[in-house]
Amino acid sequence: MSLKRRSFLKTIPALSGLTMLPSVPNAKHQAGTALRILVASDGHFGQPDTDYQKFHADLIGWINQEKVQKGVDFTVFNGDLVHNDPNLYYDLKSTLANLRVPYYVTRGNHDMVALDVWQSTWGYPTNHSFVKGDYAFILGDTSNEKGEYICPDPVWMKKEIAKHADKKGIFIFLHITPVKWTTHAIECKEVTDLFENTKNVKAIFHGHDHDQDGTKMLGKKPYFFDGHFGGSWGTSYKGYRIIEIFEDDTWTSYQYNPTAAPVLNSFTGKI
């Protein structure tokens, strides 16, 4: 990253999901809904020979429409925000300023960014968590500046899960799958055992595998994929995943194809 661009990133406030657009009224949740979350991954902003500007404009339009029609509390961009060049973060953040909902991000293998640049860009480290009401959301790091696949830090993850032991549910976001289900996954048994043995861990969400948009079970825990909304390969459509948590202590997640409007791979669980 050039010193000029690095210096510029450090002079602007981290967005932390805040939008620069005038706020629009958020449609009330459907009766009985406590939280409604949208998950999208693998935008690959800046990837050569792809229409990445259109991919992002389409997704932003879909998210803003979801906000008005059904309500969205926040969005998680689950890795591969840019394609191999951290200099692209400046233009990506300018593009995401058109979002009218808060958002959070995880680091993917194509982000290839140093920890200090990530911190100054987004306002929090690559391992991060936050709380919304009765629920905790953990964003774990599964890569490094070289783009290598790594397991989530088990010491940090154990400490973070313990910190949220009083929450009704914990939802975890990791770009790379910690189970060797696919060619692009990595085996991280220490972490998956931790998830399995923690009652209030409810689900784990992944990007990375652009051609995966369903649910896989390991023990009693569901692991979800959301395909992709950018990049040069993957599912035949570009879509996103929805999580809805209800006031009756149930929750659901489903994949959505906004161009054809079908709900795919729906899953329902209990808190």
Coordinates of C-alpha atoms in Angstrom, one line a residue:
M1 CA 0.0 0.0 0.0
S2 CA 1.4 3.4 -0.9
L3 CA 2.2 5.8 2.0
K4 CA -0.1 8.4 0.5
R5 CA -3.1 6.1 0.4
R6 CA -2.2 4.6 3.8
S7 CA -2.0 8.1 5.3
F8 CA -5.3 9.1 3.7
L9 CA -7.1 6.0 5.1
K10 CA -5.9 7.0 8.6
T11 CA -7.2 10.5 8.3
I12 CA -10.8 9.6 7.6
P13 CA -13.1 8.2 10.4
A14 CA -13.7 4.5 10.2
L15 CA -17.2 4.0 8.9
S16 CA -18.1 1.3 11.4
G17 CA -21.2 0.7 9.3
L18 CA -22.4 4.3 9.4
T19 CA -23.9 5.7 6.2
M20 CA -23.3 9.2 4.8
L21 CA -26.7 9.2 3.1
P22 CA -29.8 10.8 4.6
S23 CA -31.6 8.3 6.7
V24 CA -34.7 6.7 5.4
P25 CA -37.5 5.3 7.7
N26 CA -36.8 1.7 8.5
A27 CA -39.8 -0.5 7.8
K28 CA -41.0 -2.1 11.0
H29 CA -40.1 -5.8 11.4
Q30 CA -42.9 -8.2 10.8
A31 CA -44.7 -8.9 14.0
G32 CA -42.7 -11.0 16.4
T33 CA -39.3 -10.4 14.7
A34 CA -36.5 -9.3 17.1
L35 CA -33.6 -9.0 14.6
R36 CA -33.3 -9.2 10.8
I37 CA -29.7 -9.6 9.4
L38 CA -28.4 -9.8 5.8
V39 CA -25.2 -11.7 5.0
A40 CA -23.3 -11.3 1.7
S41 CA -19.8 -12.3 0.7
D42 CA -17.1 -12.4 -2.0
G43 CA -17.7 -9.0 -3.7
H44 CA -14.1 -9.1 -4.9
F45 CA -14.1 -5.3 -5.5
G46 CA -11.6 -4.5 -8.2
Q47 CA -11.2 -7.9 -9.7
P48 CA -10.0 -7.6 -13.3
D49 CA -12.4 -8.6 -16.1
T50 CA -15.5 -8.6 -13.8
D51 CA -18.2 -6.0 -13.6
Y52 CA -17.6 -5.4 -9.9
Q53 CA -19.0 -1.9 -9.9
K54 CA -22.4 -3.3 -11.1
F55 CA -22.2 -6.2 -8.7
H56 CA -21.9 -3.8 -5.7
A57 CA -24.5 -1.4 -7.0
D58 CA -27.0 -4.2 -7.4
L59 CA -26.3 -5.5 -3.9
I60 CA -26.6 -2.1 -2.3
G61 CA -29.9 -1.5 -4.1
W62 CA -31.2 -4.9 -2.9
I63 CA -30.2 -4.2 0.7
N64 CA -31.7 -0.8 0.7
Q65 CA -34.9 -2.2 -0.7
E66 CA -34.9 -4.9 2.0
K67 CA -34.6 -2.2 4.6
V68 CA -37.6 -0.3 3.4
Q69 CA -39.8 -3.4 2.7
K70 CA -39.0 -5.7 5.6
G71 CA -36.4 -4.0 7.8
V72 CA -32.7 -4.8 8.1
D73 CA -30.8 -4.3 11.4
F74 CA -27.4 -4.7 9.9
T75 CA -25.4 -6.5 7.1
V76 CA -22.3 -8.7 7.4
F77 CA -19.9 -8.7 4.5
N78 CA -18.2 -12.1 5.1
G79 CA -14.8 -11.7 3.5
D80 CA -13.1 -11.1 0.2
L81 CA -14.2 -7.5 0.2
V82 CA -11.5 -6.6 -2.4
H83 CA -9.4 -8.6 -4.8
N84 CA -5.8 -8.8 -3.7
D85 CA -5.1 -5.0 -3.4
P86 CA -5.7 -3.1 -0.1
N87 CA -5.5 0.2 -2.1
L88 CA -9.0 -0.7 -3.3
Y89 CA -10.5 -0.2 0.2
Y90 CA -10.8 3.6 -0.4
D91 CA -13.0 3.1 -3.4
L92 CA -14.9 0.3 -1.7
K93 CA -15.7 2.4 1.3
S94 CA -16.9 5.2 -0.9
T95 CA -19.2 2.7 -2.7
L96 CA -20.5 1.2 0.5
A97 CA -21.4 4.7 1.7
N98 CA -24.5 4.3 -0.4
L99 CA -25.8 1.6 2.0
R100 CA -28.6 2.7 4.3
V101 CA -28.0 0.1 6.9
P102 CA -25.1 -0.5 9.3
Y103 CA -22.6 -3.1 8.2
Y104 CA -19.7 -5.2 9.5
V105 CA -16.9 -7.0 7.7
T106 CA -14.6 -10.0 8.0
R107 CA -11.2 -10.5 6.4
G108 CA -11.0 -13.0 3.6
N109 CA -8.0 -14.5 1.8
H110 CA -8.2 -12.1 -1.1
D111 CA -8.2 -9.0 1.3
M112 CA -4.5 -9.5 1.8
V113 CA -4.2 -6.5 4.2
A114 CA -2.0 -5.8 7.2
L115 CA -3.6 -5.7 10.6
D116 CA -2.9 -2.0 11.2
V117 CA -4.4 -1.0 7.8
W118 CA -7.5 -3.1 8.5
Q119 CA -7.9 -1.5 11.9
S120 CA -7.5 2.0 10.5
T121 CA -9.9 1.3 7.7
W122 CA -12.8 -0.4 9.5
G123 CA -12.3 0.8 13.1
Y124 CA -11.9 -2.6 14.7
P125 CA -9.5 -5.6 14.5
T126 CA -9.9 -8.6 12.3
N127 CA -11.1 -10.5 15.3
H128 CA -14.1 -8.6 16.6
S129 CA -17.5 -9.1 18.3
F130 CA -20.5 -7.0 19.1
V131 CA -23.9 -7.4 20.8
K132 CA -27.4 -6.6 19.7
G133 CA -29.9 -7.0 22.5
D134 CA -29.9 -10.6 23.7
Y135 CA -27.6 -11.8 21.0
A136 CA -23.8 -11.8 20.3
F137 CA -22.1 -11.8 16.9
I138 CA -18.5 -12.9 16.5
L139 CA -16.4 -12.0 13.4
G140 CA -13.4 -14.3 13.2
D141 CA -10.3 -14.0 11.1
T142 CA -9.4 -16.9 8.8
S143 CA -6.6 -15.5 6.6
N144 CA -3.5 -13.2 6.8
E145 CA -1.7 -10.5 4.9
K146 CA -0.3 -13.2 2.5
G147 CA -3.8 -14.6 1.8
E148 CA -3.0 -17.9 3.4
Y149 CA -5.8 -20.0 4.9
I150 CA -5.7 -20.1 8.7
C151 CA -7.9 -21.5 11.5
P152 CA -9.7 -19.0 13.7
D153 CA -7.6 -18.2 16.8
P154 CA -8.9 -20.8 19.2
V155 CA -7.7 -19.0 22.3
W156 CA -9.4 -15.7 21.3
M157 CA -12.5 -17.6 20.2
K158 CA -12.8 -19.4 23.5
K159 CA -12.4 -16.2 25.4
E160 CA -14.9 -14.4 23.2
I161 CA -17.5 -17.1 23.5
A162 CA -17.1 -17.2 27.3
K163 CA -17.6 -13.4 27.3
H164 CA -21.0 -13.8 25.8
A165 CA -22.1 -16.8 27.9
D166 CA -25.1 -14.9 29.2
K167 CA -26.5 -14.2 25.7
K168 CA -29.5 -16.2 24.4
G169 CA -27.6 -17.0 21.2
I170 CA -24.2 -16.5 19.5
F171 CA -23.9 -16.3 15.7
I172 CA -20.4 -16.7 14.2
F173 CA -19.0 -15.4 10.9
L174 CA -15.9 -16.9 9.4
H175 CA -14.9 -16.4 5.7
I176 CA -13.3 -19.8 5.3
T177 CA -15.0 -23.0 6.5
P178 CA -13.3 -24.7 9.4
V179 CA -14.4 -28.2 8.2
K180 CA -12.8 -29.9 5.1
W181 CA -16.1 -30.2 3.2
T182 CA -14.8 -28.5 0.1
T183 CA -11.5 -28.1 -1.8
H184 CA -11.2 -24.5 -0.5
A185 CA -11.9 -25.4 3.2
I186 CA -9.5 -26.0 6.1
E187 CA -9.8 -28.4 9.0
C188 CA -10.0 -26.7 12.4
K189 CA -11.2 -29.3 14.9
E190 CA -10.3 -27.4 18.0
V191 CA -12.6 -24.6 17.0
T192 CA -15.4 -26.8 15.7
D193 CA -15.3 -28.8 18.9
L194 CA -15.7 -25.5 20.8
F195 CA -18.7 -24.6 18.8
E196 CA -20.3 -28.0 19.2
N197 CA -19.8 -27.9 23.0
T198 CA -21.2 -24.4 23.5
K199 CA -24.9 -24.5 23.9
N200 CA -25.6 -20.9 22.9
V201 CA -23.6 -21.0 19.7
K202 CA -26.5 -21.3 17.3
A203 CA -24.9 -21.1 13.8
I204 CA -21.7 -20.4 11.8
F205 CA -21.8 -18.5 8.5
H206 CA -19.3 -18.7 5.6
G207 CA -18.3 -17.2 2.3
H208 CA -15.3 -18.2 0.3
D209 CA -16.9 -21.2 -1.6
H210 CA -18.8 -19.2 -4.3
D211 CA -20.6 -22.3 -5.5
Q212 CA -22.0 -23.2 -2.0
D213 CA -25.3 -21.7 -1.0
G214 CA -26.8 -24.3 1.3
T215 CA -26.4 -25.7 4.9
K216 CA -24.1 -28.4 6.2
M217 CA -24.4 -29.9 9.7
L218 CA -21.5 -30.9 11.9
G219 CA -22.9 -32.5 15.0
K220 CA -25.8 -30.3 16.1
K221 CA -24.5 -27.1 14.6
P222 CA -25.5 -25.7 11.2
Y223 CA -22.9 -24.1 8.9
F224 CA -24.3 -21.8 6.3
F225 CA -23.0 -20.6 2.9
D226 CA -24.2 -17.6 0.9
G227 CA -22.7 -18.2 -2.6
H228 CA -21.3 -14.9 -3.8
F229 CA -22.4 -11.5 -5.1
G230 CA -19.2 -10.7 -7.0
G231 CA -16.2 -12.5 -8.5
S232 CA -15.8 -14.5 -11.6
W233 CA -17.2 -17.9 -10.6
G234 CA -19.7 -19.6 -8.4
T235 CA -23.5 -20.1 -8.3
S236 CA -25.4 -19.1 -11.4
Y237 CA -27.0 -16.2 -9.5
K238 CA -25.6 -13.5 -7.2
G239 CA -27.5 -13.4 -3.9
Y240 CA -27.3 -13.2 -0.2
R241 CA -28.5 -14.9 3.0
I242 CA -31.1 -13.7 5.5
I243 CA -31.1 -14.4 9.3
E244 CA -34.4 -13.7 11.2
I245 CA -34.5 -14.0 14.9
F246 CA -38.0 -14.0 16.5
E247 CA -39.3 -12.9 19.8
D248 CA -40.6 -16.4 20.5
D249 CA -37.0 -17.7 20.7
T250 CA -36.9 -19.3 17.3
W251 CA -34.8 -18.2 14.3
T252 CA -34.5 -19.0 10.6
S253 CA -32.0 -18.5 7.9
Y254 CA -32.5 -18.8 4.1
Q255 CA -30.7 -18.0 0.9
Y256 CA -32.3 -15.4 -1.4
N257 CA -31.9 -15.0 -5.2
P258 CA -33.1 -11.4 -5.7
T259 CA -33.3 -11.6 -9.5
A260 CA -35.7 -14.6 -9.4
A261 CA -37.1 -13.9 -5.9
P262 CA -37.0 -17.5 -4.7
V263 CA -36.2 -18.4 -1.1
L264 CA -33.6 -21.2 -1.1
N265 CA -32.3 -23.6 1.6
S266 CA -34.4 -22.5 4.5
F267 CA -33.5 -23.6 8.0
T268 CA -35.3 -23.1 11.3
G269 CA -33.8 -23.5 14.7
K270 CA -34.7 -22.8 18.4
I271 CA -32.8 -20.5 20.7

